[in-house]
Structures are given as C-alpha cells and as structure tokens.
Coordinates of C-alpha atoms in Angstrom, one line a residue:
X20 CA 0.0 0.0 0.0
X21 CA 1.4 3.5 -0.9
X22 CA 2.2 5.6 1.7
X23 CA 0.0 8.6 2.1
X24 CA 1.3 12.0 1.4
X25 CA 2.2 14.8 4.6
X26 CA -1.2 16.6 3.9
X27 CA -3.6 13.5 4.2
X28 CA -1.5 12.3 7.3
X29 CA -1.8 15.3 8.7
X30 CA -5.9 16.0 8.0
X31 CA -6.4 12.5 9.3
X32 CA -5.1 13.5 12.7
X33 CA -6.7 16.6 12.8
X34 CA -10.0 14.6 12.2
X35 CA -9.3 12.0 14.3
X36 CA -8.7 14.2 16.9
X37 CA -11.8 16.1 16.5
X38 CA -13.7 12.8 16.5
X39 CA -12.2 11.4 19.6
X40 CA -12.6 14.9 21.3
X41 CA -16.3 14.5 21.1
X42 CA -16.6 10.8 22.3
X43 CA -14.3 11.5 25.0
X44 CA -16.8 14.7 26.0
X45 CA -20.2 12.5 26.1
X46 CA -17.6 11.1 29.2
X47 CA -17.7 12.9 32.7
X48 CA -13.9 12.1 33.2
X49 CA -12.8 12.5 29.6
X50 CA -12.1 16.6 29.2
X51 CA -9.6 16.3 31.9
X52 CA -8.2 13.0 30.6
X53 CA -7.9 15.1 27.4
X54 CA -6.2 18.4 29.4
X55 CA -4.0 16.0 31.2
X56 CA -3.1 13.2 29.0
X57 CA -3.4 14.4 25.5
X58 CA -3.0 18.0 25.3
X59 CA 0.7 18.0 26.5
X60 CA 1.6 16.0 23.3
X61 CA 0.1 18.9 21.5
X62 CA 2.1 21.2 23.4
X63 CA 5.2 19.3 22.8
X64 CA 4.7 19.3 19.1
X65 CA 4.0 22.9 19.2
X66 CA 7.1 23.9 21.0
X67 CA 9.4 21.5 19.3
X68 CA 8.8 23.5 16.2
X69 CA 9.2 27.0 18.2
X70 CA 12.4 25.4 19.2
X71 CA 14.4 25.7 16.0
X72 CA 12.4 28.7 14.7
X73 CA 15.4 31.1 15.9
X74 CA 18.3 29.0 15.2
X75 CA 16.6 28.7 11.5
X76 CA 16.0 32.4 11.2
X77 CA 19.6 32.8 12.1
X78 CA 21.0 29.7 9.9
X79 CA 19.2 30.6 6.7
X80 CA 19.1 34.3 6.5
X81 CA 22.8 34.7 6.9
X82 CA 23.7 31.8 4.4
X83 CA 20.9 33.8 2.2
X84 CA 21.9 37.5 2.6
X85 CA 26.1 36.0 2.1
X86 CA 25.1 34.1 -0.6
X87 CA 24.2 37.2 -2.5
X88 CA 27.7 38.9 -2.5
X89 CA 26.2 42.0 -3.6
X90 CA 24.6 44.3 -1.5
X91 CA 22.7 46.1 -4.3
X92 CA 20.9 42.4 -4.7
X93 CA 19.6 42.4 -1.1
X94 CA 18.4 45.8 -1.6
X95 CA 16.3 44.8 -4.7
X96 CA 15.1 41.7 -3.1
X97 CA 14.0 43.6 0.2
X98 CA 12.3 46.3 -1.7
X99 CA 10.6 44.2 -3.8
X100 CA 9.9 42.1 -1.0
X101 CA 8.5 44.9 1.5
X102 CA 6.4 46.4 -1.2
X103 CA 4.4 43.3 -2.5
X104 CA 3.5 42.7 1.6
X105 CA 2.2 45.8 1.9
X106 CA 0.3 45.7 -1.1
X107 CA -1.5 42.1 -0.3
X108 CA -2.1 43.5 3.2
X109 CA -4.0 46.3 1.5
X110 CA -6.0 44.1 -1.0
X111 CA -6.8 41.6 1.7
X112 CA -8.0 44.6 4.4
X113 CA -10.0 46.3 1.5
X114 CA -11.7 42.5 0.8
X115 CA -12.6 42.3 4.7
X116 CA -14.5 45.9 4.5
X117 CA -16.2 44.8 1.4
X118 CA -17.4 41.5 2.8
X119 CA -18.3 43.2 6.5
X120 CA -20.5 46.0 4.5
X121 CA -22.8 43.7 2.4
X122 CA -23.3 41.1 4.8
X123 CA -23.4 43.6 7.8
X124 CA -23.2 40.4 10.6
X125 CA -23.9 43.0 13.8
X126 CA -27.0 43.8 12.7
X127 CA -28.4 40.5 14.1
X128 CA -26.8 40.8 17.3
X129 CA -29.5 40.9 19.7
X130 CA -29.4 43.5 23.3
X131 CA -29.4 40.4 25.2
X132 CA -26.8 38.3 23.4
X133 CA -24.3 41.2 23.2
X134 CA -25.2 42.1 26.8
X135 CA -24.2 38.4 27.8
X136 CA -21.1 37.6 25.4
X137 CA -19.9 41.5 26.9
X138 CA -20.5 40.2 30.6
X139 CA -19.0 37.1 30.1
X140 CA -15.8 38.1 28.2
X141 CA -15.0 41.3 30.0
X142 CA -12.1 40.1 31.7
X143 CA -10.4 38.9 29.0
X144 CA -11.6 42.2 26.9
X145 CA -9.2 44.5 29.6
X146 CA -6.6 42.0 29.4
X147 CA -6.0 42.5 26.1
X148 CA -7.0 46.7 26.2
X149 CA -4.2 46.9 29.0
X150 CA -1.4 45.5 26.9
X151 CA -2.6 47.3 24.0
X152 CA -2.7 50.5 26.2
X153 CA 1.1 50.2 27.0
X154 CA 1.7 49.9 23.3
X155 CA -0.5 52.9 22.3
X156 CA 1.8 55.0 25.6
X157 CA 5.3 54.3 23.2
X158 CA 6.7 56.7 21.0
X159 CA 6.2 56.7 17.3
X160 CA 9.6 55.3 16.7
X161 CA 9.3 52.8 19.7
X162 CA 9.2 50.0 16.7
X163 CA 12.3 51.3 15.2
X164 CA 14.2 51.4 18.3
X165 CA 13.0 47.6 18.8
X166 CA 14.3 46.3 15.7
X167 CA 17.9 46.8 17.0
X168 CA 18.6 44.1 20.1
X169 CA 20.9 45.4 22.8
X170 CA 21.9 41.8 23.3
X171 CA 21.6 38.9 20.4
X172 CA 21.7 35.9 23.0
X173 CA 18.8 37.4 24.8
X174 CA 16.7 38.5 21.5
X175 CA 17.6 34.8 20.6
X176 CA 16.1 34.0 23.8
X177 CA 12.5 34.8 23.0
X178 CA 10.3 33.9 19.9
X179 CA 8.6 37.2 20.3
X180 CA 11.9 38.8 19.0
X181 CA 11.7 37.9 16.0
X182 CA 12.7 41.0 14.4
X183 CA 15.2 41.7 16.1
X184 CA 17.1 38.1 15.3
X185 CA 16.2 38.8 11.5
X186 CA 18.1 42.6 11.9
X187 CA 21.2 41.1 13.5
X188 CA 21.2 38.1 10.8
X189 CA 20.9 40.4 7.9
X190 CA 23.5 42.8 9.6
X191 CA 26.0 39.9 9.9
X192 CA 25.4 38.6 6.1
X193 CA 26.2 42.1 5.4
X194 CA 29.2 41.8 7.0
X195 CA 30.5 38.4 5.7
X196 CA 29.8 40.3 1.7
X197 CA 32.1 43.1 3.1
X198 CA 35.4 40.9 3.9
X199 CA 37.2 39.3 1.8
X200 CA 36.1 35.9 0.5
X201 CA 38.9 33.8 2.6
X202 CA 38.4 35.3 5.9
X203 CA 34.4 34.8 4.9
X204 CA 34.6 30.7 4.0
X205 CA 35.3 29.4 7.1
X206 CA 32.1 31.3 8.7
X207 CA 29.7 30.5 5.7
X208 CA 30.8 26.9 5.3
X209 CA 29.8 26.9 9.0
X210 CA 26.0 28.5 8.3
X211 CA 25.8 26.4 5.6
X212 CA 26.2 23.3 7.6
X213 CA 24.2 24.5 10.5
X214 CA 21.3 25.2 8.2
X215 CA 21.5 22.0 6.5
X216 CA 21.5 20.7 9.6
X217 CA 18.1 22.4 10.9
X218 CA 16.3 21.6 8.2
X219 CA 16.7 17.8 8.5
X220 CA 15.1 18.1 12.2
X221 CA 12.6 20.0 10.4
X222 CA 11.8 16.6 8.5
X223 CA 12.2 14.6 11.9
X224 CA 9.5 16.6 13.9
X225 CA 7.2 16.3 10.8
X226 CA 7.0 12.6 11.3
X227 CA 4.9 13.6 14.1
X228 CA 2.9 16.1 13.1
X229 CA 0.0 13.6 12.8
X230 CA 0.0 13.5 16.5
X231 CA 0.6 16.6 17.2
X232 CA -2.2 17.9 15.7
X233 CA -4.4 14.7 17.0
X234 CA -3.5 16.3 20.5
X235 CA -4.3 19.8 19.3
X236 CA -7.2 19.6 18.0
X237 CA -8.8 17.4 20.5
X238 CA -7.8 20.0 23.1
X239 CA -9.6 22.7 21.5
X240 CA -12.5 20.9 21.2
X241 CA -12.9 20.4 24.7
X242 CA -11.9 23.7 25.5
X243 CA -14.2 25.5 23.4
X244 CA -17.3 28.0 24.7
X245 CA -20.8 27.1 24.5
X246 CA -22.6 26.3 21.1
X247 CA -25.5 29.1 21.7
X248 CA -22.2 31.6 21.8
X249 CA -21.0 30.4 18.4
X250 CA -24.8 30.5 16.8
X251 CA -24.8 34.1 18.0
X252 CA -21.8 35.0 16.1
X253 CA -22.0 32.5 13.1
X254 CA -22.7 35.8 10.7
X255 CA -19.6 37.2 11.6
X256 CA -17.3 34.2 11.6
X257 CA -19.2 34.1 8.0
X258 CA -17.9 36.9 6.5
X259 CA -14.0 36.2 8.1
X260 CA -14.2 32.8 6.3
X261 CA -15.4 34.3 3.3
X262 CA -13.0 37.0 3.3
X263 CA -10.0 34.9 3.8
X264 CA -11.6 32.6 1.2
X265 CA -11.3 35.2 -1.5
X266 CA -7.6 36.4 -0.3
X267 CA -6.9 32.9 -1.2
X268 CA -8.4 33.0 -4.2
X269 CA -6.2 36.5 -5.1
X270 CA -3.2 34.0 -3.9
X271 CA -3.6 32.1 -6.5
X272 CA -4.6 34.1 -8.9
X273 CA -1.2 36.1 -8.5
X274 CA 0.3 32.8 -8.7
X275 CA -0.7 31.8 -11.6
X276 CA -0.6 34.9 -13.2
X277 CA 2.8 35.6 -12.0
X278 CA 4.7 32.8 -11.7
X279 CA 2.5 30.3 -14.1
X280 CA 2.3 27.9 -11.6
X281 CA -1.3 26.2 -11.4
X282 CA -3.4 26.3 -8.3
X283 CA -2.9 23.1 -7.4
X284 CA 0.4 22.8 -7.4
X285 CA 0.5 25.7 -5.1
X286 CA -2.0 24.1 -2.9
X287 CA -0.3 20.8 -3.3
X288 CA 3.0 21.8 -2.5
X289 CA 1.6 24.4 0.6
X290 CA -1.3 22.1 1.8
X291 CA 1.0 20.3 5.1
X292 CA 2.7 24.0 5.8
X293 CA -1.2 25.0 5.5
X294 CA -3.3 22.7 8.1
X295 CA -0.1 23.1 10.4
X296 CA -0.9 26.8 10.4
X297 CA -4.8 25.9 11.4
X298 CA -3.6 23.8 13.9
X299 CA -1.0 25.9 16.1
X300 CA -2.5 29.0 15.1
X301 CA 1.2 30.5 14.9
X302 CA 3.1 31.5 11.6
X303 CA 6.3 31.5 13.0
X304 CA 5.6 28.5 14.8
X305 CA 4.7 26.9 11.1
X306 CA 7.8 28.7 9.6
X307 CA 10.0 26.2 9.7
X308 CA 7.4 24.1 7.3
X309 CA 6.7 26.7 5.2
X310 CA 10.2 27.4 4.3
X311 CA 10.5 23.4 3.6
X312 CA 7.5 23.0 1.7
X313 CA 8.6 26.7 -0.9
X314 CA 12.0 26.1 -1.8
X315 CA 11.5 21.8 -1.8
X316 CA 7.9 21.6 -3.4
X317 CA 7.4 25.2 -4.8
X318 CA 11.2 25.6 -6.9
X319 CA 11.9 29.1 -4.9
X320 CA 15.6 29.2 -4.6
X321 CA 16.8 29.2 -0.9
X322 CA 18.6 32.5 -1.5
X323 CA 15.1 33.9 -2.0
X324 CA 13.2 31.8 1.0
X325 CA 15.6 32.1 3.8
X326 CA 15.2 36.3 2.9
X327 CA 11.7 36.3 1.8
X328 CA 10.1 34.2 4.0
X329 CA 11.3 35.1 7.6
X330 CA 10.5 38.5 7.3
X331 CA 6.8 37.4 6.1
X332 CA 6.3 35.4 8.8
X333 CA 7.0 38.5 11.3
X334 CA 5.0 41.5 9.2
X335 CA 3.1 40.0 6.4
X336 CA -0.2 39.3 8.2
X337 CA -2.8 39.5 5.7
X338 CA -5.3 37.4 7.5
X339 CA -5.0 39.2 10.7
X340 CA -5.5 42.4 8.9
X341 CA -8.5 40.7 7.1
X342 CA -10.1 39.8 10.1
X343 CA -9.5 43.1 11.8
X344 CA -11.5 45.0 9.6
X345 CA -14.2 42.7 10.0
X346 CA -14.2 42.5 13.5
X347 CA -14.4 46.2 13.7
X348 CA -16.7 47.2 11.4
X349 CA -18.7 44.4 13.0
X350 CA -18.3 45.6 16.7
X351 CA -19.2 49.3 15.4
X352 CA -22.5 47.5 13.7
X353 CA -23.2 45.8 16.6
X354 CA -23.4 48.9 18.4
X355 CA -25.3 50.7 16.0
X356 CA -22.7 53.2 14.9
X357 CA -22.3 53.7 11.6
X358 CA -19.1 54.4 10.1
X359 CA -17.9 56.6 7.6
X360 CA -15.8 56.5 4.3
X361 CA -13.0 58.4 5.8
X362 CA -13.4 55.8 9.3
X363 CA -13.1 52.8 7.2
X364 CA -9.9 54.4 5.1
X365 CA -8.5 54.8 8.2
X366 CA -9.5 50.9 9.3
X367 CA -7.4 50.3 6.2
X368 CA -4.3 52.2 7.2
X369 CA -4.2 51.4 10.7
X370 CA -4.5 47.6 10.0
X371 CA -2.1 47.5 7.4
X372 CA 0.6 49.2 10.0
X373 CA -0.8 47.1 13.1
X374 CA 0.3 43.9 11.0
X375 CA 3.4 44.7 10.4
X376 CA 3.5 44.8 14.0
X377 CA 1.9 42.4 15.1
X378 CA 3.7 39.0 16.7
X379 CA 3.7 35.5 14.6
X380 CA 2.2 33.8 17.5
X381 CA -1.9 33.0 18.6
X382 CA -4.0 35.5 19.8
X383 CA -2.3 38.8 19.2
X384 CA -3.7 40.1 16.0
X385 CA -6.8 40.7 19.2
X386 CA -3.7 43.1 21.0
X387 CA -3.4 45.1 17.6
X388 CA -7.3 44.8 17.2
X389 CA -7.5 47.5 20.2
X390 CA -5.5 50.1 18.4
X391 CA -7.7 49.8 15.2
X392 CA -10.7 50.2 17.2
X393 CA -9.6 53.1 19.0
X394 CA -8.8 54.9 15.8
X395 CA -11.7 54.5 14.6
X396 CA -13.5 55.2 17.8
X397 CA -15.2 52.2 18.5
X398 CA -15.9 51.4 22.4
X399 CA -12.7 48.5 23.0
X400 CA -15.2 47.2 25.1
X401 CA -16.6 45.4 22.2
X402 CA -13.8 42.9 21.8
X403 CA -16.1 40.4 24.4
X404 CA -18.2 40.6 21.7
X405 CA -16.0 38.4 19.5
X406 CA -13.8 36.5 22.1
X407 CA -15.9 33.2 21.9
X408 CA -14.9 32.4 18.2
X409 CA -11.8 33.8 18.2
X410 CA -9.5 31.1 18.1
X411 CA -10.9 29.0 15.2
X412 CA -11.3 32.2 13.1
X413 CA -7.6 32.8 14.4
X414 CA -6.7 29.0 13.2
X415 CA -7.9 30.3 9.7
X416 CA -6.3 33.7 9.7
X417 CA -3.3 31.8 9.8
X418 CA -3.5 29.7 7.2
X419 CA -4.2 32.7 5.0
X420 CA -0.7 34.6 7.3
X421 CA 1.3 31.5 5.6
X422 CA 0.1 31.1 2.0
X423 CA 0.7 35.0 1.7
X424 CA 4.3 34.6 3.0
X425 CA 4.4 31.4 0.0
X426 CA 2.8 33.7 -2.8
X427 CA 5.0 36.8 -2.1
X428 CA 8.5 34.3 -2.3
X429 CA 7.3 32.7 -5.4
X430 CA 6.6 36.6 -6.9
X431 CA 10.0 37.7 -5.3
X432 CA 11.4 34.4 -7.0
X433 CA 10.2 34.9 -10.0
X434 CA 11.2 38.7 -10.5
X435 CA 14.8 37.7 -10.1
X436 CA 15.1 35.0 -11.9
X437 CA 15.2 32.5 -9.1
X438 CA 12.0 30.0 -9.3
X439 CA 12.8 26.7 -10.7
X440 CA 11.9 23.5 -10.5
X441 CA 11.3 21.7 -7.2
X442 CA 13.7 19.3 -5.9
X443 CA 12.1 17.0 -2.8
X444 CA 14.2 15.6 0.0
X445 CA 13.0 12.9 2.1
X446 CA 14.4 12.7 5.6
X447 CA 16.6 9.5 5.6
X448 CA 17.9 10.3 2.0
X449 CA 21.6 11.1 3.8
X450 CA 21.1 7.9 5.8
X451 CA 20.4 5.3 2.9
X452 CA 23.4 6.7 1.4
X453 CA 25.7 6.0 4.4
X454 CA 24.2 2.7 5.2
X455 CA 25.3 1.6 1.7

C-alpha cells in the first residue's frame, strides 16, 4: 500500500482528533483525561517547532543574505519584498471591509446576546486593552528602536523577537559580503552546515505532526465555549471565512498569473505547511514548514526563501488584517454606529501598520485589534463581543498569514530570476546513502 502524502496524514489526525474529542466529551472524566493526558503532546509538538524557529531564522538568513555577495541584490530583493506585503495586506483589508458592508453580521446581534457575550468576556476584553494601552503609551519610533537588540543571545532567547534576530542576521550577512572571500569561507561553510542541519530536524518533527495535531485539536475541542455563543456570532465568523476565502483565491490568482504555476500545485505543494498553520495557530511557529515546503515543493531558490520568508512570517499578516477590519466594522455594527468613508480608510491604514506589528504567535492580532478600534472610535469594550470564536477564526487567519508569505516568495522568486523547479528531500535520504 502506498504511503500517504504529509497533507492527508496530517488531515487524518486533525480529524481523528476532533472525533475522539467529542466521544471522550459524552464522558464525565474525559475533558480532563484530554487536558491532562493528551493535550501536552500537543504542546510538545507545538514547542518543538518553536524550538528551532530562531536557530533557522539565524542559519538561513545569513547563508541567504552572504550568498548574495552583492549588496545592491539584497536591496532589490528587500524592496521588492516589502512592497508586494504591503500591497496584499491592503488588498486583503479592502476584501474584509467589502465582505463586512454587504453582509453587515452586527446587525443580528441581539441587546441580550451582546449584553451576555460582553458580561461574560470582559475580563479577558481589559486584558488585552491593557497590553494594547502600553503599546499605544510608546513613541512613534518605539518599533524602530525595537528592531535593534541590545543583546543577540537574549533577543535569541525569546520567539517574540523575531525581528530583532532577522536585523542582527541580515547585519551579519552584510558583513561576511564586506570581507574578503577567505576570511568569509570558514564562517559561511559553517551556516551552511548548520542550516542544512536544521532543516533535517525539520523533516524529523514532521514525522509527528499527525499527533501533534491529534493532541491539538482534540484540546480545542474540549476547551471551546458554549454552542449558543458560536450560533450568535456564526454571521460574523461568515464573513471572516469568506474573506479569507477570497484572499486565497487573489493568492492564487497572482500565482498563476505571476509565476504560471497552477493552483494546485501551489495548494499541493503548501497544503502540510497549510493545516499546520490551522492547527497551532502560529506562523512563526509553522515557519520552519513553510520554508520546507517553498524552496522543496514550490522551486523558490533558498537564496530567496531564507530572505523572503522570515520577514513574512513577522510583518506579512494579511489574515490578521483581514479579520481586523471585520471585527471592527462588526463591533461598530453591533453597536449601531455607523461608520464613515473616511473611518473605514483609516481601518485600512491602521490595519495594514498594526500587521506589520503584530507578533507571529496565537491570539495577538486581538492586541493590535485595540488600536484599530480606537482609531476609529469604536468602544474597545466590544472585543467580548468576539472572544468566543476567536480562536478557530484565528486558526484560519493563519492559514491565510502562511500562504501570503508562500505567494509573495514565489513573486519575489520569480522577479529575479530565481524560481525553478522543485527538488524534494526525504528525511533518511543522507542515511540510505551511508548505510550503503
């Protein structure tokens, strides 16, 4: 019997897991058995791949950036590269306000159902306004002052960093162009080994992903709210699906029109890197796939994804900015305020900014929510509103997060001549050849 392919191993653990979540449920003793017996292999999963997402930041963007030898290159590359994010985010916030307007979700929300998802979300609703608040407090070139780390090993230290480990790994491939080619080979040869390296414990922890996202997915079913909540708010999580449905669709459009590669290949190729995404909720947690899947499945050189693709994965959030201007049009609806053109143009700048800034990990596209609302003067307290769906809309945001960060390195790819024909490594290929 052929052995099935990443994506269907994957799927049949996410479905498994779903299946066994709700027999276990019909249980009295089976939610915790699932919180204490299942849900840590989930965790496990989740941090092994958090686990090499620095080192493989490091390890691949300075073998990318030295591999240039020409600084004029990188510049091309990173302005090409910056510019096709910002324009996606724009498209995909645009789509969300267009879907939001015509389907207009808050109208159905009823006094008594926003009185009751308000009451019992408010905690959570300040959480989230207070760490907002001590953003909103910094000065307005607070984000360029974090992208340079006082101290690498410490940046290293924490995922949330990211930027600041892509600054010093672009600054040190600068550096290695600068010196002289012998001086240069010793430390290259090294990155070049080190990266080869990560990427084959990329292919190890992938043999699990079947279980990992069993154990994930049968935690969040256990873990979610009510079913009444979810009826309540099924409009709105309508119009994010739909939304994020039709930024696919642009995906591969620009794909094909681009790059001439067919939808399904894209899909094909992206589809493991894909449900991964929808089942830790966390780009740069999925990073390490994603770059996999591109340059082995997809033909984009590793000169472009080890460039391209970590700097997606910290400021291309197109879903997130998607889903932000739905969620705040739709808490302004639910309300009964009525926004403006000149509102919902803001929506669209603010958004596409908050992305940029906003972390590669679950939940915080809700921190950068906050600021949108407030600059478009919609009562913050309105985030309870959409707190009971949040994390299986934020499951698909992500999904839409990674194949942006795909699309943009195949466009980048193409525009310099670097997309070519995929070459696929299996994980033991190194060890059949030895143990000949």
């Amino acid at each position: 019997m052929r052995k099935l392919e990443l994506h269907w191993q994957i799927l049949l653990g996410m479905l498994a897991g779903v299946i066994f979540a709700f027999a276990m449920v019909q249980l009295e003793w089976g939610p915790k058995f699932i919180s204490d017996w299942i849900k840590p292999f989930g965790n496990i999963f989740i941090n092994s791949l958090k686990l090499i997402a620095v080192p493989l930041i490091l390890a691949s963007l300075i073998k990318g950036v030295s591999d240039l030898k020409d600084i004029s290159k990188l510049s091309k590359m990173g302005g090409r590269t910056i510019a096709i994010y910002i324009l996606t985010t724009v498209i995909a916030v645009t789509i969300g306000l267009g879907v939001v307007n015509i389907v207009k979700p808050g109208a159905s929300i009823s006094e008594e159902t926003r009185t009751e998802l308000v009451e019992n979300y408010k905690g959570d609703a300040e959480a989230i306004k207070s760490k907002a608040d001590k953003q909103k407090e910094s000065g307005p070139l607070q984000a360029l002052e974090d992208l340079v780390p006082s101290n690498i090993f410490q940046a290293a230290s924490d995922n949330g960093n990211m930027l600041q480990v892509i600054f010093f790994a672009i600054f040190f491939g600068i550096g290695l162009i600068l010196i002289p080619e012998e001086q240069s080979s010793p430390v290259k040869k090294f990155f070049d080994g080190f990266n080869e390296v990560i990427l084959k414990l990329i292919d190890l922890i992938m043999l699990a992903a079947p279980f990992g996202v069993f154990a994930l997915l049968a935690a969040l079913v256990v873990e979610s709210p009510s079913l009444d909540l979810f009826k309540a708010l099924a409009w709105y999580a309508f119009c994010v699906v739909l939304g994020l449905t039709l930024m696919l669709g642009v995906y591969l459009l620009l794909v094909w029109v681009v790059t001439k590669t067919s939808p399904s290949t894209f899909m094909k190729g992206m589809s493991p890197a894909q449900l991964l995404a929808f089942s830790t909720s966390s780009s740069a947690a999925t990073l390490p796939v994603t770059m996999e899947r591109v340059e082995e499945h997809l033909g984009v050189d590793e000169e472009v994804t080890s460039f391209v693709l970590p700097i997606g994965a910290t400021i291309n959030m197109d879903g997130t900015s998607l889903y932000q201007a739905v969620a705040a049009v739709f808490i302004a609806q639910a309300f009964g305020m009525d926004l403006s053109l000149s509102a919902q143009l803001g929506i669209i700048v603010t958004a596409t900014l908050a992305s940029i800034g906003s972390a590669a990990v679950p939940g915080a596209g809700m921190v950068m929510l906050v600021i949108v609302l407030a600059q478009a003067g919609i009562p913050e307290a309105g985030l309870a509103l959409i707190f009971a769906v949040d994390r299986p809309l934020d499951m698909c945001r992500t999904v839409i997060n990674v194949s942006g960060d795909a699309t943009v390195s195949m466009m980048v790819a193409k525009s310099v001549g670097k997309l070519g024909k995929p070459k696929v490594k299996n994980w033991d290929d190194n060890y059949h050849k030895t143990a000949k």
